[in-house]
Amino acid sequence: MPIGPGEQDVRRLQLTGGATYTLSLPKPWVSANNLGSSDGIRIDWRSSGELMLSPLEDSEEQRTEITIDLDGLPATALYDHLMGAYISGVQEIVIKSKDVLKRKTRNEIRRFLRSTRGFEIGEEGDFHSRLINLLNTGELPLSASLNRMYLLLSSLVRDIIEALQGADAYLISDHDEREREVDGLQYLIERQVGSMLSSSQIVKSLGISRKQGVEYANLARSLERMMDHADQIARLTLDSESIPKLSIRKMPLSALPIWLDSIKTLMINLRERDAHQIEEARNSLKSAQLKLEEHEESLWSGRRKAAPLLFEDRLSESIRRLCAYARDFGEILLNMLAYDSIKRNR
């Protein structure tokens, strides 16, 4: 029976020549992929036991396009729709309108280009703009993006420690740029993982399974949330007229070196997968969280001035959330370790 996309069929194996098993392919699938006699078919044997078939010559990433009609969108929704299209894995985005594109619209397009990786303006007119992706989705390993996110995050936290101890606040003046870069890398990972779900070629290029890809996206989300709180601490430090004297040996500041050591250990175990090291790091973070909670409760028991108390309370809360998201990061690593340990009996 002829079948199309999304449909299923059952085909029986045939034994030919006493040693070779053959299976017929649906004619609509053969025609849709422009295949003929003697053309090659790639067979991928997946860890689940399934076989995936794809044309041997189909190595190029499929060009896809989406059109965003501004006349049918709410006034402030363009950026969100652009980001949704980006994460979906589309290759070209066309923005069009019956009226001349406004300056605000073009600013939103430029904002989108700054927030993402690989897209550029390929064509621009009075009534439309075409954005084209120049980055091959399978080129940049997910681990490289995660490592870059970690480096941006940890360097900002180290600079924050120095600024809170009296160093020039200029050290953290670029916190918003670092935060935007982390956001962009997280969006890129979301885009790559989304593309993996529909393309076996991208799965092969990235060298990881779809399950691993989903967990990498979860790790990236944890790093992005940690960066949000590091950014909040940087803003708090820059915006405060007077910063109370804080010791690196006392809470809440003493929790930051614990966080730095723990997140470094967890990043190493993205590769090593040592359950003991992961659990030890998570326990250190949990202990720091509890001490920060106790510190926050003790702040309001004395008679200190309100401004320094508010600063220290907000600082402690953000550091505590840094520890919480780092523990989530470790939990995801344990999930990946457990999945890799599964024995699949046939």
C-alpha positions as semicolon CSV with decimal commas, in nm:
position;residue;x (nm);y (nm);z (nm)
1;M;0,000;0,000;0,000
2;P;0,142;0,346;-0,089
3;I;0,237;0,550;0,217
4;G;0,329;0,912;0,278
5;P;0,499;1,116;0,552
6;G;0,374;1,027;0,900
7;E;0,214;0,700;0,787
8;Q;0,325;0,346;0,870
9;D;0,339;0,020;0,681
10;V;0,455;-0,336;0,747
11;R;0,689;-0,504;0,498
12;R;0,814;-0,861;0,512
13;L;1,175;-0,969;0,475
14;Q;1,256;-1,194;0,182
15;L;1,546;-1,439;0,166
16;T;1,720;-1,442;-0,171
17;G;2,004;-1,666;-0,275
18;G;1,994;-1,851;0,054
19;A;2,201;-1,587;0,237
20;T;2,075;-1,232;0,163
21;Y;1,772;-1,067;0,321
22;T;1,597;-0,800;0,113
23;L;1,323;-0,548;0,193
24;S;1,128;-0,341;-0,059
25;L;1,106;0,037;-0,015
26;P;0,784;0,238;-0,058
27;K;0,770;0,377;-0,412
28;P;0,642;0,723;-0,297
29;W;0,951;0,758;-0,074
30;V;1,183;0,655;-0,358
31;S;1,016;0,904;-0,594
32;A;1,014;1,186;-0,337
33;N;1,390;1,150;-0,294
34;N;1,459;1,124;-0,670
35;L;1,612;0,779;-0,636
36;G;1,655;0,517;-0,903
37;S;1,809;0,178;-0,961
38;S;2,166;0,141;-0,822
39;D;2,144;0,464;-0,617
40;G;2,298;0,442;-0,270
41;I;2,101;0,436;0,055
42;R;2,265;0,521;0,387
43;I;2,166;0,285;0,670
44;D;2,217;0,409;1,027
45;W;2,191;0,145;1,299
46;R;2,076;0,340;1,605
47;S;2,143;0,241;1,966
48;S;1,771;0,169;2,014
49;G;1,799;-0,108;1,753
50;E;1,614;0,086;1,484
51;L;1,748;0,137;1,132
52;M;1,726;0,481;0,971
53;L;1,739;0,508;0,593
54;S;1,842;0,821;0,405
55;P;1,961;0,896;0,049
56;L;2,340;0,870;0,026
57;E;2,369;1,196;-0,168
58;D;2,145;1,389;0,072
59;S;2,433;1,545;0,267
60;E;2,334;1,909;0,221
61;E;2,125;2,074;0,492
62;Q;1,772;2,124;0,361
63;R;1,691;2,486;0,281
64;T;1,376;2,594;0,461
65;E;1,199;2,928;0,468
66;I;0,941;3,103;0,682
67;T;0,755;3,426;0,601
68;I;0,653;3,664;0,879
69;D;0,374;3,898;0,769
70;L;0,389;4,208;0,989
71;D;0,033;4,303;0,898
72;G;-0,096;4,005;1,095
73;L;0,128;4,047;1,402
74;P;0,078;4,245;1,724
75;A;0,293;4,559;1,727
76;T;0,558;4,426;1,968
77;A;0,568;4,059;1,863
78;L;0,828;4,063;1,582
79;Y;1,133;3,978;1,794
80;D;0,961;3,681;1,959
81;H;0,851;3,544;1,620
82;L;1,201;3,588;1,479
83;M;1,348;3,401;1,775
84;G;1,090;3,125;1,742
85;A;1,180;3,084;1,374
86;Y;1,551;3,076;1,462
87;I;1,515;2,806;1,726
88;S;1,295;2,600;1,492
89;G;1,597;2,560;1,262
90;V;1,469;2,753;0,961
91;Q;1,732;2,860;0,705
92;E;1,573;3,177;0,566
93;I;1,335;3,427;0,724
94;V;1,136;3,677;0,517
95;I;0,978;3,976;0,693
96;K;0,724;4,159;0,481
97;S;0,455;4,425;0,511
98;K;0,212;4,612;0,288
99;D;0,357;4,934;0,427
100;V;0,717;5,055;0,427
101;L;0,915;4,886;0,705
102;K;0,946;5,127;0,999
103;R;1,270;5,221;1,172
104;K;1,149;5,036;1,484
105;T;1,100;4,720;1,278
106;R;1,451;4,741;1,134
107;N;1,589;4,799;1,486
108;E;1,414;4,481;1,603
109;I;1,569;4,290;1,311
110;R;1,915;4,418;1,403
111;R;1,852;4,326;1,767
112;F;1,766;3,973;1,653
113;L;2,087;3,951;1,448
114;R;2,294;4,058;1,751
115;S;2,125;3,795;1,969
116;T;2,180;3,499;1,736
117;R;2,458;3,326;1,545
118;G;2,486;3,278;1,168
119;F;2,207;3,499;1,032
120;E;2,272;3,800;0,810
121;I;2,058;4,028;0,594
122;G;2,066;3,877;0,247
123;E;1,821;4,111;0,077
124;E;1,648;4,429;0,190
125;G;1,382;4,651;0,037
126;D;1,127;4,911;0,142
127;F;0,858;4,650;0,209
128;H;1,056;4,340;0,300
129;S;1,377;4,201;0,446
130;R;1,523;3,855;0,386
131;L;1,749;3,701;0,652
132;I;1,976;3,413;0,547
133;N;2,156;3,161;0,766
134;L;2,527;3,125;0,679
135;L;2,618;2,879;0,955
136;N;2,599;2,504;0,903
137;T;2,401;2,371;1,200
138;G;2,629;2,069;1,237
139;E;2,960;2,258;1,227
140;L;2,998;2,381;1,587
141;P;3,008;2,105;1,854
142;L;2,762;2,155;2,138
143;S;3,040;2,098;2,390
144;A;3,234;2,394;2,247
145;S;2,935;2,626;2,296
146;L;2,881;2,497;2,650
147;N;3,247;2,551;2,734
148;R;3,233;2,908;2,600
149;M;2,924;2,976;2,812
150;Y;3,104;2,842;3,119
151;L;3,413;3,057;3,055
152;L;3,204;3,374;3,018
153;L;3,008;3,294;3,333
154;S;3,301;3,197;3,555
155;S;3,513;3,494;3,443
156;L;3,231;3,735;3,530
157;V;3,191;3,579;3,876
158;R;3,567;3,610;3,941
159;D;3,557;3,975;3,835
160;I;3,257;4,033;4,062
161;I;3,453;3,895;4,359
162;E;3,734;4,140;4,288
163;A;3,494;4,433;4,243
164;L;3,318;4,356;4,572
165;Q;3,655;4,354;4,747
166;G;3,747;4,701;4,629
167;A;3,885;4,657;4,276
168;D;3,786;4,895;3,996
169;A;3,422;4,833;3,900
170;Y;3,530;4,876;3,536
171;L;3,612;4,503;3,554
172;I;3,242;4,421;3,529
173;S;3,125;4,714;3,314
174;D;3,083;4,478;3,016
175;H;2,856;4,239;3,208
176;D;2,564;4,299;2,972
177;E;2,777;4,208;2,666
178;R;2,887;3,883;2,830
179;E;2,529;3,806;2,928
180;R;2,408;3,862;2,570
181;E;2,679;3,631;2,435
182;V;2,572;3,356;2,674
183;D;2,209;3,404;2,565
184;G;2,315;3,378;2,200
185;L;2,504;3,054;2,260
186;Q;2,208;2,907;2,446
187;Y;1,977;2,996;2,155
188;L;2,226;2,834;1,915
189;I;2,228;2,510;2,115
190;E;1,846;2,510;2,123
191;R;1,848;2,554;1,743
192;Q;2,100;2,275;1,690
193;V;1,915;2,031;1,916
194;G;1,585;2,111;1,746
195;S;1,745;2,041;1,408
196;M;1,884;1,710;1,538
197;L;1,530;1,584;1,598
198;S;1,447;1,608;1,228
199;S;1,783;1,540;1,058
200;S;1,998;1,230;1,095
201;Q;2,274;1,411;0,901
202;I;2,301;1,677;1,172
203;V;2,304;1,403;1,438
204;K;2,598;1,245;1,256
205;S;2,778;1,580;1,211
206;L;2,750;1,670;1,580
207;G;2,858;1,322;1,687
208;I;2,607;1,277;1,970
209;S;2,270;1,105;2,006
210;R;1,938;1,287;2,014
211;K;1,901;1,201;2,382
212;Q;2,241;1,354;2,457
213;G;2,144;1,660;2,253
214;V;1,835;1,719;2,467
215;E;2,047;1,696;2,784
216;Y;2,301;1,940;2,636
217;A;2,014;2,184;2,585
218;N;1,917;2,138;2,951
219;L;2,277;2,206;3,058
220;A;2,285;2,521;2,844
221;R;1,962;2,641;3,004
222;S;2,112;2,596;3,352
223;L;2,423;2,794;3,253
224;E;2,208;3,069;3,102
225;R;2,006;3,100;3,425
226;M;2,325;3,116;3,629
227;M;2,448;3,393;3,399
228;D;2,124;3,584;3,462
229;H;2,200;3,589;3,835
230;A;2,566;3,678;3,783
231;D;2,443;3,966;3,566
232;Q;2,207;4,075;3,845
233;I;2,496;4,077;4,095
234;A;2,706;4,285;3,854
235;R;2,421;4,536;3,810
236;L;2,368;4,551;4,186
237;T;2,738;4,619;4,239
238;L;2,753;4,893;3,975
239;D;2,426;5,062;4,075
240;S;2,492;5,076;4,450
241;E;2,623;5,410;4,575
242;S;2,804;5,247;4,867
243;I;2,901;4,881;4,891
244;P;2,938;4,737;5,242
245;K;3,273;4,584;5,329
246;L;3,250;4,210;5,270
247;S;3,506;3,945;5,358
248;I;3,581;3,660;5,119
249;R;3,606;3,439;5,429
250;K;3,248;3,508;5,542
251;M;2,902;3,458;5,395
252;P;2,769;3,551;5,151
253;L;3,091;3,617;4,957
254;S;3,263;3,299;5,078
255;A;3,006;3,094;4,884
256;L;3,134;3,220;4,548
257;P;3,472;3,035;4,559
258;I;3,276;2,720;4,652
259;W;3,053;2,777;4,350
260;L;3,355;2,836;4,122
261;D;3,525;2,513;4,233
262;S;3,203;2,313;4,204
263;I;3,102;2,435;3,858
264;K;3,458;2,372;3,735
265;T;3,436;2,013;3,863
266;L;3,097;1,967;3,699
267;M;3,223;2,100;3,364
268;I;3,517;1,859;3,377
269;N;3,271;1,576;3,438
270;L;3,078;1,663;3,127
271;R;3,361;1,458;2,975
272;E;3,485;1,239;3,262
273;R;3,144;1,138;3,406
274;D;3,278;1,056;3,756
275;A;2,970;1,007;3,977
276;H;3,169;1,059;4,299
277;Q;3,306;1,396;4,186
278;I;2,965;1,510;4,063
279;E;2,798;1,418;4,392
280;E;3,074;1,579;4,596
281;A;3,031;1,905;4,403
282;R;2,653;1,895;4,448
283;N;2,692;1,836;4,823
284;S;2,929;2,135;4,851
285;L;2,675;2,351;4,672
286;K;2,392;2,228;4,896
287;S;2,595;2,309;5,207
288;A;2,663;2,659;5,072
289;Q;2,291;2,706;5,002
290;L;2,199;2,619;5,361
291;K;2,461;2,854;5,503
292;L;2,338;3,134;5,278
293;E;1,980;3,079;5,398
294;E;2,097;3,099;5,760
295;H;2,294;3,414;5,677
296;E;1,991;3,581;5,519
297;E;1,778;3,504;5,825
298;S;2,043;3,648;6,058
299;L;2,076;3,975;5,865
300;W;1,758;4,124;6,006
301;S;1,817;4,031;6,370
302;G;2,054;4,323;6,438
303;R;2,029;4,700;6,409
304;R;2,228;4,773;6,096
305;K;2,133;5,037;5,841
306;A;1,874;4,939;5,583
307;A;2,075;5,010;5,264
308;P;2,372;4,778;5,342
309;L;2,129;4,511;5,465
310;L;1,926;4,522;5,143
311;F;2,243;4,503;4,934
312;E;2,374;4,202;5,126
313;D;2,036;4,028;5,125
314;R;1,997;4,064;4,747
315;L;2,357;3,955;4,694
316;S;2,309;3,648;4,913
317;E;1,987;3,550;4,734
318;S;2,150;3,568;4,389
319;I;2,451;3,364;4,505
320;R;2,214;3,107;4,655
321;R;2,034;3,077;4,322
322;L;2,370;3,037;4,146
323;C;2,432;2,737;4,372
324;A;2,083;2,598;4,310
325;Y;2,118;2,607;3,930
326;A;2,467;2,457;3,955
327;R;2,315;2,167;4,151
328;D;2,060;2,126;3,871
329;F;2,353;2,117;3,627
330;G;2,505;1,832;3,829
331;E;2,173;1,646;3,836
332;I;2,155;1,659;3,456
333;L;2,507;1,511;3,440
334;L;2,393;1,226;3,666
335;N;2,095;1,168;3,435
336;M;2,332;1,147;3,137
337;L;2,557;0,906;3,329
338;A;2,259;0,684;3,417
339;Y;2,139;0,678;3,055
340;D;2,486;0,581;2,930
341;S;2,491;0,294;3,183
342;I;2,170;0,132;3,059
343;K;2,218;-0,224;2,935
344;R;1,992;-0,307;2,644
345;N;1,926;-0,680;2,628
346;R;1,808;-0,830;2,301
